[in-house]
PDB file of C-alpha atoms and ligand atoms in Angstrom:
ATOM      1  CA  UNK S 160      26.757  49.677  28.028  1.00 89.00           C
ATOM      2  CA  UNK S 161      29.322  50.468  30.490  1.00 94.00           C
ATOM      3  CA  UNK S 162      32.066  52.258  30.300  1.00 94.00           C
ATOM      4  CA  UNK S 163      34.716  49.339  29.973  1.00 96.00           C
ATOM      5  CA  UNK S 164      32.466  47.618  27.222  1.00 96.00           C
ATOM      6  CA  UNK S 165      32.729  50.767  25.848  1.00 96.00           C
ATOM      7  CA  UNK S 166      36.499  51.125  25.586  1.00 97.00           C
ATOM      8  CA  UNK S 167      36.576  47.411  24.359  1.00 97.00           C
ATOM      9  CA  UNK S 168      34.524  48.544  21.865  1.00 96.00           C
ATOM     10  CA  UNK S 169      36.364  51.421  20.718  1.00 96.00           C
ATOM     11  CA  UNK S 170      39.673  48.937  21.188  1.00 97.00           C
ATOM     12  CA  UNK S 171      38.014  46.607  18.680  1.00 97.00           C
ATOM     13  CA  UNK S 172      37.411  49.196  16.361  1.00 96.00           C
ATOM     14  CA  UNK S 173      40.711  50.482  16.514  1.00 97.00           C
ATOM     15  CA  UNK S 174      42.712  47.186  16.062  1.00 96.00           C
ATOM     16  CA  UNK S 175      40.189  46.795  12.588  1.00 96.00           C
ATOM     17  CA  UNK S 176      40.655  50.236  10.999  1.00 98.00           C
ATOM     18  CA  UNK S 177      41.391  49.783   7.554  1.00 98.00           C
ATOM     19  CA  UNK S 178      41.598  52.284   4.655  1.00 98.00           C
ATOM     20  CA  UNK S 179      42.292  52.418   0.820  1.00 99.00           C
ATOM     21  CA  UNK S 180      45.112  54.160  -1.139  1.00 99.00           C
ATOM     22  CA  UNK S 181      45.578  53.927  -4.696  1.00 99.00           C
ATOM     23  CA  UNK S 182      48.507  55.352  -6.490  1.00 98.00           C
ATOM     24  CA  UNK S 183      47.018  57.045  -9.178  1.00 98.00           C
ATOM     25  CA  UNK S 184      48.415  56.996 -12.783  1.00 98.00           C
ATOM     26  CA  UNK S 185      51.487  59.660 -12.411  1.00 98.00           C
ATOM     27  CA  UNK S 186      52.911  58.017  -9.427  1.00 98.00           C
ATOM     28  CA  UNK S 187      53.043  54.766 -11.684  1.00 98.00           C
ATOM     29  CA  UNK S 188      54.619  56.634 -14.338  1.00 98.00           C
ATOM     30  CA  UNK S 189      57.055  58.935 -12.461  1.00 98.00           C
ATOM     31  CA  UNK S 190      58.465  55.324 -11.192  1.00 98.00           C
ATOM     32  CA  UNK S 191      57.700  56.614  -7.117  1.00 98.00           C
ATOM     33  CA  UNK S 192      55.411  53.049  -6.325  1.00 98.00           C
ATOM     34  CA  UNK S 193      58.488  51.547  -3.952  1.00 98.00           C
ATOM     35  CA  UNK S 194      59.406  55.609  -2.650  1.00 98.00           C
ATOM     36  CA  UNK S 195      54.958  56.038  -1.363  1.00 98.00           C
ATOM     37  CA  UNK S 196      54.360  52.417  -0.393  1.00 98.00           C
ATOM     38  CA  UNK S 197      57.863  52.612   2.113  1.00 98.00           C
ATOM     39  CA  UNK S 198      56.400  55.295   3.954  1.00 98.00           C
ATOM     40  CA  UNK S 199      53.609  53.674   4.595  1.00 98.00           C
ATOM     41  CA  UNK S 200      55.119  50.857   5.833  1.00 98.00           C
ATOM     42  CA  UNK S 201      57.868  52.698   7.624  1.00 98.00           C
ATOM     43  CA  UNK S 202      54.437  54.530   9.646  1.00 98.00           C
ATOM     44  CA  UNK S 203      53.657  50.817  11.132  1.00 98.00           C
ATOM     45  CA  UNK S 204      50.387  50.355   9.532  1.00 98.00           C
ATOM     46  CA  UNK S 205      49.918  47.028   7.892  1.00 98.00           C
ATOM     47  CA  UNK S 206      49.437  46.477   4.052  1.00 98.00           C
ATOM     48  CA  UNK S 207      46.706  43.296   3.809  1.00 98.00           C
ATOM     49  CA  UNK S 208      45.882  44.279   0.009  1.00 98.00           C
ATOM     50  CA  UNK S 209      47.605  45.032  -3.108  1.00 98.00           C
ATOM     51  CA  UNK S 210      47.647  45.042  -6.604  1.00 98.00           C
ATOM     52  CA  UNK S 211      48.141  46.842 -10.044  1.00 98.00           C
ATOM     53  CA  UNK S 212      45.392  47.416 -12.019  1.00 98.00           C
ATOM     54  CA  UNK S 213      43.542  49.095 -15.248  1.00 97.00           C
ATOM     55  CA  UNK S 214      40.740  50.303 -13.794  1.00 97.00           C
ATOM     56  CA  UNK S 215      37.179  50.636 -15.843  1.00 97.00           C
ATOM     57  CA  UNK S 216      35.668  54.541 -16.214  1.00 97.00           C
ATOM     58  CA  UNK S 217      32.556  52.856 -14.950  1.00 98.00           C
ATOM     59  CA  UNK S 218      34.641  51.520 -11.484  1.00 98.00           C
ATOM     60  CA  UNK S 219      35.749  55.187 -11.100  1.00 98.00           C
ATOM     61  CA  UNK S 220      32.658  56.303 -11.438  1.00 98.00           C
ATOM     62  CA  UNK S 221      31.517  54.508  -8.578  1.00 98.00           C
ATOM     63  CA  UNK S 222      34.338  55.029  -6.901  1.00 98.00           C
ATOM     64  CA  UNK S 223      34.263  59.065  -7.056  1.00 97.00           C
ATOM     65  CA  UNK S 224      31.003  60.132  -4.803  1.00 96.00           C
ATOM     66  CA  UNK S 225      28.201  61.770  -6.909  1.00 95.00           C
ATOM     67  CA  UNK S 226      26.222  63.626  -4.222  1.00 96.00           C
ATOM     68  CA  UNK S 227      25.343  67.407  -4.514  1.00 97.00           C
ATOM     69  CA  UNK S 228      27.516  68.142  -1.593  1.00 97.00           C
ATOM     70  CA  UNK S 229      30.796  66.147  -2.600  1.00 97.00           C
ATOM     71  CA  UNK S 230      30.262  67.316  -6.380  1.00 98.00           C
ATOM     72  CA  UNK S 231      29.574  70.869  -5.424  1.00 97.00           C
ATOM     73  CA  UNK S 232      32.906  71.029  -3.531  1.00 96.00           C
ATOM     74  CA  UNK S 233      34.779  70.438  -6.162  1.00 95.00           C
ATOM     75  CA  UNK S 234      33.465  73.202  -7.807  1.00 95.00           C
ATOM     76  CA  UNK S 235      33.662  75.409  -4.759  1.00 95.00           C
ATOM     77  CA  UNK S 236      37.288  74.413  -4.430  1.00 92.00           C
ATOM     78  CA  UNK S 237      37.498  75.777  -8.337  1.00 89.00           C
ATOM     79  CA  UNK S 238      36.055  79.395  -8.042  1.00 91.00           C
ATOM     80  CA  UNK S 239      38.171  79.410  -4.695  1.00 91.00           C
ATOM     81  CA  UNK S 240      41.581  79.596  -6.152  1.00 89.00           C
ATOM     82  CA  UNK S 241      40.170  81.614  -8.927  1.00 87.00           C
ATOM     83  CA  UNK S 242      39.656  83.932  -6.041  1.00 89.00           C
ATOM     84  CA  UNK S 243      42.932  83.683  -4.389  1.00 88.00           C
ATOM     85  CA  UNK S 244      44.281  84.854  -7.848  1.00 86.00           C
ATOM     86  CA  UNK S 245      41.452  87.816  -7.636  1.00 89.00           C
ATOM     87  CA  UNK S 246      40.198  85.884 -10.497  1.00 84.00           C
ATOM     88  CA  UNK S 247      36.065  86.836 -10.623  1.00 84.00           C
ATOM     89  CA  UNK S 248      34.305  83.531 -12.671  1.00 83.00           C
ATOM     90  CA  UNK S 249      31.635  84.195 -14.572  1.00 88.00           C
ATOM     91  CA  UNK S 250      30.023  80.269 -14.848  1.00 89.00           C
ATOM     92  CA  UNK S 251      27.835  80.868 -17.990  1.00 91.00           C
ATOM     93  CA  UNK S 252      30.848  82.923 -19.524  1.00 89.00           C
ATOM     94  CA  UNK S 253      33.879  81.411 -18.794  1.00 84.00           C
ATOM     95  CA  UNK S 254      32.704  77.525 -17.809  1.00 85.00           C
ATOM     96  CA  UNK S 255      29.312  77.221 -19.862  1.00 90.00           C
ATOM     97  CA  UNK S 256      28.022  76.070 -16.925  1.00 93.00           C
ATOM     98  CA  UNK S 257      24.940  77.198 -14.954  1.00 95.00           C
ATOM     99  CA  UNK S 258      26.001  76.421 -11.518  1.00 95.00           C
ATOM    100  CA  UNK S 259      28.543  75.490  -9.066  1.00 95.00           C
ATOM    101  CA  UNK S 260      27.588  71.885  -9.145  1.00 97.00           C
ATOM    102  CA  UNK S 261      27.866  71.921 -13.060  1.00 96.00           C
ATOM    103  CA  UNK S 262      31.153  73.040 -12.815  1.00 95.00           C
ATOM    104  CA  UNK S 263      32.207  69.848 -10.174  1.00 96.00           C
ATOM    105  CA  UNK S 264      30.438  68.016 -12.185  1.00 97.00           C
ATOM    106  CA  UNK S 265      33.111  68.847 -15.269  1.00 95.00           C
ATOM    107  CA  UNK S 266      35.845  68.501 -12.631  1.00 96.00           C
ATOM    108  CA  UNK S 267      34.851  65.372 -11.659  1.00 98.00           C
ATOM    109  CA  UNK S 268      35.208  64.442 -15.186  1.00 97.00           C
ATOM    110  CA  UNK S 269      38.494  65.924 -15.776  1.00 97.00           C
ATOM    111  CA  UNK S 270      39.475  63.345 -12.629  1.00 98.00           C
ATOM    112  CA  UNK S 271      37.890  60.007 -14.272  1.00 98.00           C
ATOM    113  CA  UNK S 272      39.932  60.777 -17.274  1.00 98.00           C
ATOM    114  CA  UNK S 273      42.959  61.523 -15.412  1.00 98.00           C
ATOM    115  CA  UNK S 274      42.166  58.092 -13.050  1.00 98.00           C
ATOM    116  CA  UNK S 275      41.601  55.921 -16.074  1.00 97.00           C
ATOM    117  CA  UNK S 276      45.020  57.030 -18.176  1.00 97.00           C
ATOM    118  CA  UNK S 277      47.055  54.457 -16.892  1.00 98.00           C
ATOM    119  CA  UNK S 278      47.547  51.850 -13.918  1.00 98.00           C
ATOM    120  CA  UNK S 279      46.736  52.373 -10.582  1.00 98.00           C
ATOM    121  CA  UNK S 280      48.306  50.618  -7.722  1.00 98.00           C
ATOM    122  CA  UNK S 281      45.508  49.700  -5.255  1.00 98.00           C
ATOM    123  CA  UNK S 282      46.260  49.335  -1.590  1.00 99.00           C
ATOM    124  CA  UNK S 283      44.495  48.200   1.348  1.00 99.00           C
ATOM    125  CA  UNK S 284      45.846  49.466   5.100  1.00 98.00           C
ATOM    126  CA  UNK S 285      45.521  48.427   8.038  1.00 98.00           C
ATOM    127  CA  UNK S 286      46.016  49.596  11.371  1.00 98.00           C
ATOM    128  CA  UNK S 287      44.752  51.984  14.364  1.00 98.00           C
ATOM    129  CA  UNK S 288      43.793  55.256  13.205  1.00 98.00           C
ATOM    130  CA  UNK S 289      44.919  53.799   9.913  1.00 98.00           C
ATOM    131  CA  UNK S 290      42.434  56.404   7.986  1.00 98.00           C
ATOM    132  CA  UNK S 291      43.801  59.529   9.995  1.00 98.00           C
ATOM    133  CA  UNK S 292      47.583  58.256   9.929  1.00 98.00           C
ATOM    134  CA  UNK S 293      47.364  57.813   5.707  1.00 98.00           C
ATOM    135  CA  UNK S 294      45.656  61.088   5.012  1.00 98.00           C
ATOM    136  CA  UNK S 295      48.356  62.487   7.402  1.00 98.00           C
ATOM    137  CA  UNK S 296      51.240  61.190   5.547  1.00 98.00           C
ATOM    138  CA  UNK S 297      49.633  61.944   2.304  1.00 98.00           C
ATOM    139  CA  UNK S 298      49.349  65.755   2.477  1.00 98.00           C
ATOM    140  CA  UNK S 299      46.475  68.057   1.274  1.00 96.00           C
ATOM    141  CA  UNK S 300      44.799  68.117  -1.636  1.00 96.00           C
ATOM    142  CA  UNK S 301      46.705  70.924  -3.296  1.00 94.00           C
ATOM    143  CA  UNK S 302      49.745  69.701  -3.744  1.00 95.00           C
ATOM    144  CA  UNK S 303      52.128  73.302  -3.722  1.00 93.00           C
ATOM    145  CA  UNK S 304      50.576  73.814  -0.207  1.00 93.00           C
ATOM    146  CA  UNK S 305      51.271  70.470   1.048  1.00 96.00           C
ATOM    147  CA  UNK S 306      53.833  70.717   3.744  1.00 97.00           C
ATOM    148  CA  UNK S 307      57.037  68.618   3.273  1.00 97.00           C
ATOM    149  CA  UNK S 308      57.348  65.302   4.559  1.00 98.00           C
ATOM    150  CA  UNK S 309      53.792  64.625   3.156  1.00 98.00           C
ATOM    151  CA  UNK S 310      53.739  62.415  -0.045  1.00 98.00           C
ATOM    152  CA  UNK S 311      52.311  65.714  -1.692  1.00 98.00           C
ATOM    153  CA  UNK S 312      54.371  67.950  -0.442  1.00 98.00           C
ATOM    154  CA  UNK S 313      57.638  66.041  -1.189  1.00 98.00           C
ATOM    155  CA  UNK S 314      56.953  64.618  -4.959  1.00 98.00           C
ATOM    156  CA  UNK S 315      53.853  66.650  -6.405  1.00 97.00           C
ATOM    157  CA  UNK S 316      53.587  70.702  -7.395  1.00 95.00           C
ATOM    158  CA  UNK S 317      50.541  70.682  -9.622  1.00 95.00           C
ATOM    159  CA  UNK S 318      49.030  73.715  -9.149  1.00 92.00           C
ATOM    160  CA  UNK S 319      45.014  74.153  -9.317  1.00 92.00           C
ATOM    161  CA  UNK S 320      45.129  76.864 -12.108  1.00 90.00           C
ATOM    162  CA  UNK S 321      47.423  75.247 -14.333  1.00 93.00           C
ATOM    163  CA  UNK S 322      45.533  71.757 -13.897  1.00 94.00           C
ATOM    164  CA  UNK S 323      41.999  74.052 -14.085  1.00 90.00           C
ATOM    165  CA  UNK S 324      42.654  76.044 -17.605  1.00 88.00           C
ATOM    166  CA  UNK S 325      44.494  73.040 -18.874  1.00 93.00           C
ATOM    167  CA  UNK S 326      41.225  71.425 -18.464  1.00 92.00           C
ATOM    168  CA  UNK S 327      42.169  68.601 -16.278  1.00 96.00           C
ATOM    169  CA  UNK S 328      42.315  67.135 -12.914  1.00 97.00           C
ATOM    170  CA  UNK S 329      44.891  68.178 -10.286  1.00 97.00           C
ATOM    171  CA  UNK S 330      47.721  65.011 -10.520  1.00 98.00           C
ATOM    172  CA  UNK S 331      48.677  64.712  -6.345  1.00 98.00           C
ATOM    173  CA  UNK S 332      49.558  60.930  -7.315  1.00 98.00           C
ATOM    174  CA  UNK S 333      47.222  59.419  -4.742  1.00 98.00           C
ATOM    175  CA  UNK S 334      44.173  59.176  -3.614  1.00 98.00           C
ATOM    176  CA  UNK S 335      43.259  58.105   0.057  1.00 98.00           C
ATOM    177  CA  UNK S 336      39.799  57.437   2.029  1.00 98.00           C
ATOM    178  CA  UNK S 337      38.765  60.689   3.700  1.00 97.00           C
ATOM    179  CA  UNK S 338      37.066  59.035   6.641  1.00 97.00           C
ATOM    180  CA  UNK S 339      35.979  55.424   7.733  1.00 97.00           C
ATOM    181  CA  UNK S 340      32.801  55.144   6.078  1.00 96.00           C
ATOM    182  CA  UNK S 341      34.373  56.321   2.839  1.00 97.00           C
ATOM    183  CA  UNK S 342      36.948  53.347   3.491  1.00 98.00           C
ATOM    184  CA  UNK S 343      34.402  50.799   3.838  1.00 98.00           C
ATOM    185  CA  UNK S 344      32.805  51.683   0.611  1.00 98.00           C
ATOM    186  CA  UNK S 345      36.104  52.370  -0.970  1.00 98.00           C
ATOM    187  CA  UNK S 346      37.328  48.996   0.640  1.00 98.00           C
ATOM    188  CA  UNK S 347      34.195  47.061  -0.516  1.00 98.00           C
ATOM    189  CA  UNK S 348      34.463  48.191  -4.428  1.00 98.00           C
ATOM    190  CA  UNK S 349      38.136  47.792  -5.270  1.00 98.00           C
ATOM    191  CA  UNK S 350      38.686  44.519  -2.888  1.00 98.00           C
ATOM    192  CA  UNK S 351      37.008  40.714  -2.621  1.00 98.00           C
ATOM    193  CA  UNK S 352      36.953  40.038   0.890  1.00 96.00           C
ATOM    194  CA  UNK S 353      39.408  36.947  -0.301  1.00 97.00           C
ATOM    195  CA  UNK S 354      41.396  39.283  -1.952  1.00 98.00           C
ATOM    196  CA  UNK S 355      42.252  40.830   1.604  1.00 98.00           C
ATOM    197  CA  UNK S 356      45.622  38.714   3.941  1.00 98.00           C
ATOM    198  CA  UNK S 357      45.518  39.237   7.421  1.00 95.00           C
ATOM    199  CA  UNK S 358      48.704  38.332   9.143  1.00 96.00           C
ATOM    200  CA  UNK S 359      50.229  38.841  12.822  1.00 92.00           C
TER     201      UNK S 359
HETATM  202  P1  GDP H 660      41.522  64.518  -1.939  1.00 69.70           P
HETATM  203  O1  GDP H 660      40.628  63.727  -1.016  1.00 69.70           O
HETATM  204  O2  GDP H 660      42.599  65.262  -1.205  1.00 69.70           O
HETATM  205  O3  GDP H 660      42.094  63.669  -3.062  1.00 69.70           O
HETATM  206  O4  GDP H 660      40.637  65.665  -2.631  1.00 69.70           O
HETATM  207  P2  GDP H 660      39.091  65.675  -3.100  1.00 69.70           P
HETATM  208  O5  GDP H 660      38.401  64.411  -2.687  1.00 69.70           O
HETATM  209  O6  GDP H 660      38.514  66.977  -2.669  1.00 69.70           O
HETATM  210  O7  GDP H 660      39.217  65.738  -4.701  1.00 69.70           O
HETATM  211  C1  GDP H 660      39.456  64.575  -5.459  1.00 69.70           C
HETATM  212  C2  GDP H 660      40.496  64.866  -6.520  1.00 69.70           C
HETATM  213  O8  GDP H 660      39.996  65.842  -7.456  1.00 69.70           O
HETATM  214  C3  GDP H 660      41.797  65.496  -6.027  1.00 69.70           C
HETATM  215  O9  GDP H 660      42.691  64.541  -5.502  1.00 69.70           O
HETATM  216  C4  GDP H 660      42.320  66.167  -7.282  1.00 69.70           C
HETATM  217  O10 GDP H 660      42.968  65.230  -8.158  1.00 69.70           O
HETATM  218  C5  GDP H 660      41.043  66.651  -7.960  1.00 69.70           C
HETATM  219  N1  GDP H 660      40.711  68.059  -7.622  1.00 69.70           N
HETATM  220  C6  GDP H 660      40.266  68.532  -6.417  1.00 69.70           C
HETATM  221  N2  GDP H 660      40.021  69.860  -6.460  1.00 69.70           N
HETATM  222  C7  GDP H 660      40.307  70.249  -7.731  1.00 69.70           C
HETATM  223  C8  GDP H 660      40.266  71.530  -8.403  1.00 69.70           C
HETATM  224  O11 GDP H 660      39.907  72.579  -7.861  1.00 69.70           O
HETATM  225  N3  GDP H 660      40.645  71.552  -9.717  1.00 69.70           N
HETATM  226  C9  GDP H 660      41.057  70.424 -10.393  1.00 69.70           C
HETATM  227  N4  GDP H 660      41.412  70.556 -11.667  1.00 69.70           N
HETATM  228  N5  GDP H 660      41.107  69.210  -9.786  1.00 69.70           N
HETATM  229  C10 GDP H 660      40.747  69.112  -8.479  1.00 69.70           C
HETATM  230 MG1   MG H 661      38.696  62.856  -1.274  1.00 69.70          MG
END
């Protein structure tokens, strides 16, 4: 290949980034729908899907990734603020769990019930760099050390210990592709391909 079929290549795959964001149930609720989607739209990126819906516990449980390494981070992320609070976990003791993935595994739980407790706005993006730009503009995960001006950082301060020993999942009001190949699965499950409007 040379180097400008290269480049046209990467142009291409630029101009056809697309990414998924739903608004989970507490930014329905809390009445912030119009206050998240105008930021997106203020960023440039395109919206070519969108739509409330109920979704199914089975939907989300696609949806959520069930491999060791995505479950077991979850977990990790657990004992890790335990930590920061110089919090030592005991798994067996405390969790009645045997492992780290046992423990993301409850987590994961706690976030299909919190998913499935109301509407959820889904949202298709498009744009270049539209996966980067959205995870930019939505903030971290943790929502009291998201930095303001991030959708986080500006309407959320759950807090991981509160959400953890209140046995539930983190509410951060959104949830957003963390790279492209998440997108296209994302993309795939919550959207028909008819169900996505290109327009210039
Ligand atoms: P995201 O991509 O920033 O949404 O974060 P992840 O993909 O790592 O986690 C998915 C969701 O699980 C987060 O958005 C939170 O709602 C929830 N979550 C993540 N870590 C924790 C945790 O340590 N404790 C609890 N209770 N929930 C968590
Ligand atoms: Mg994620």
């Amino acid at each position: 290949m040379s180097k400008m079929e290269k480049l046209e290549k990467i142009y291409k795959n630029l101009k056809e980034e697309k990414t998924l964001v739903l608004l989970k149930p507490d930014a329905v609720k809390r009445g912030l729908i119009g206050e998240i989607i105008k930021r997106f739209e203020n960023s440039g990126l395109k919206i070519i899907g969108l739509q409330m819906v109920k979704p199914t516990r089975n939907l989300l449980d696609k949806h959520y990734p069930k491999t060791k390494e995505w479950v077991e981070n979850l977990g990790n992320n657990f004992i890790k603020t335990c930590e920061e609070y110089k919090i030592k976990v005991d798994l067996k003791k405390d969790f009645n769990v045997n492992n780290v993935y046992e423990l993301g595994l409850k987590v994961r739980e706690w976030l299909l019930d919190y998913m499935c407790s109301g509407p959820i706005i889904k949202i298709a993006i498009k744009g270049p760099n539209a996966v980067e730009i959205v995870r930019k503009l939505v903030g971290t995960t943790l929502p009291f050390k998201s930095p303001p001006g991030t959708i986080r950082g500006d309407f959320s301060i759950d807090n991981p210990i509160i959400a953890n020993l209140e046995k539930r999942a983190i509410q951060n009001l959104i949830h957003a592709s963390g790279n492209k190949e998440e997108a296209k699965y994302e993309l795939n499950l919550w959207f028909k391909k008819n169900e996505l409007i290109d327009y210039n």
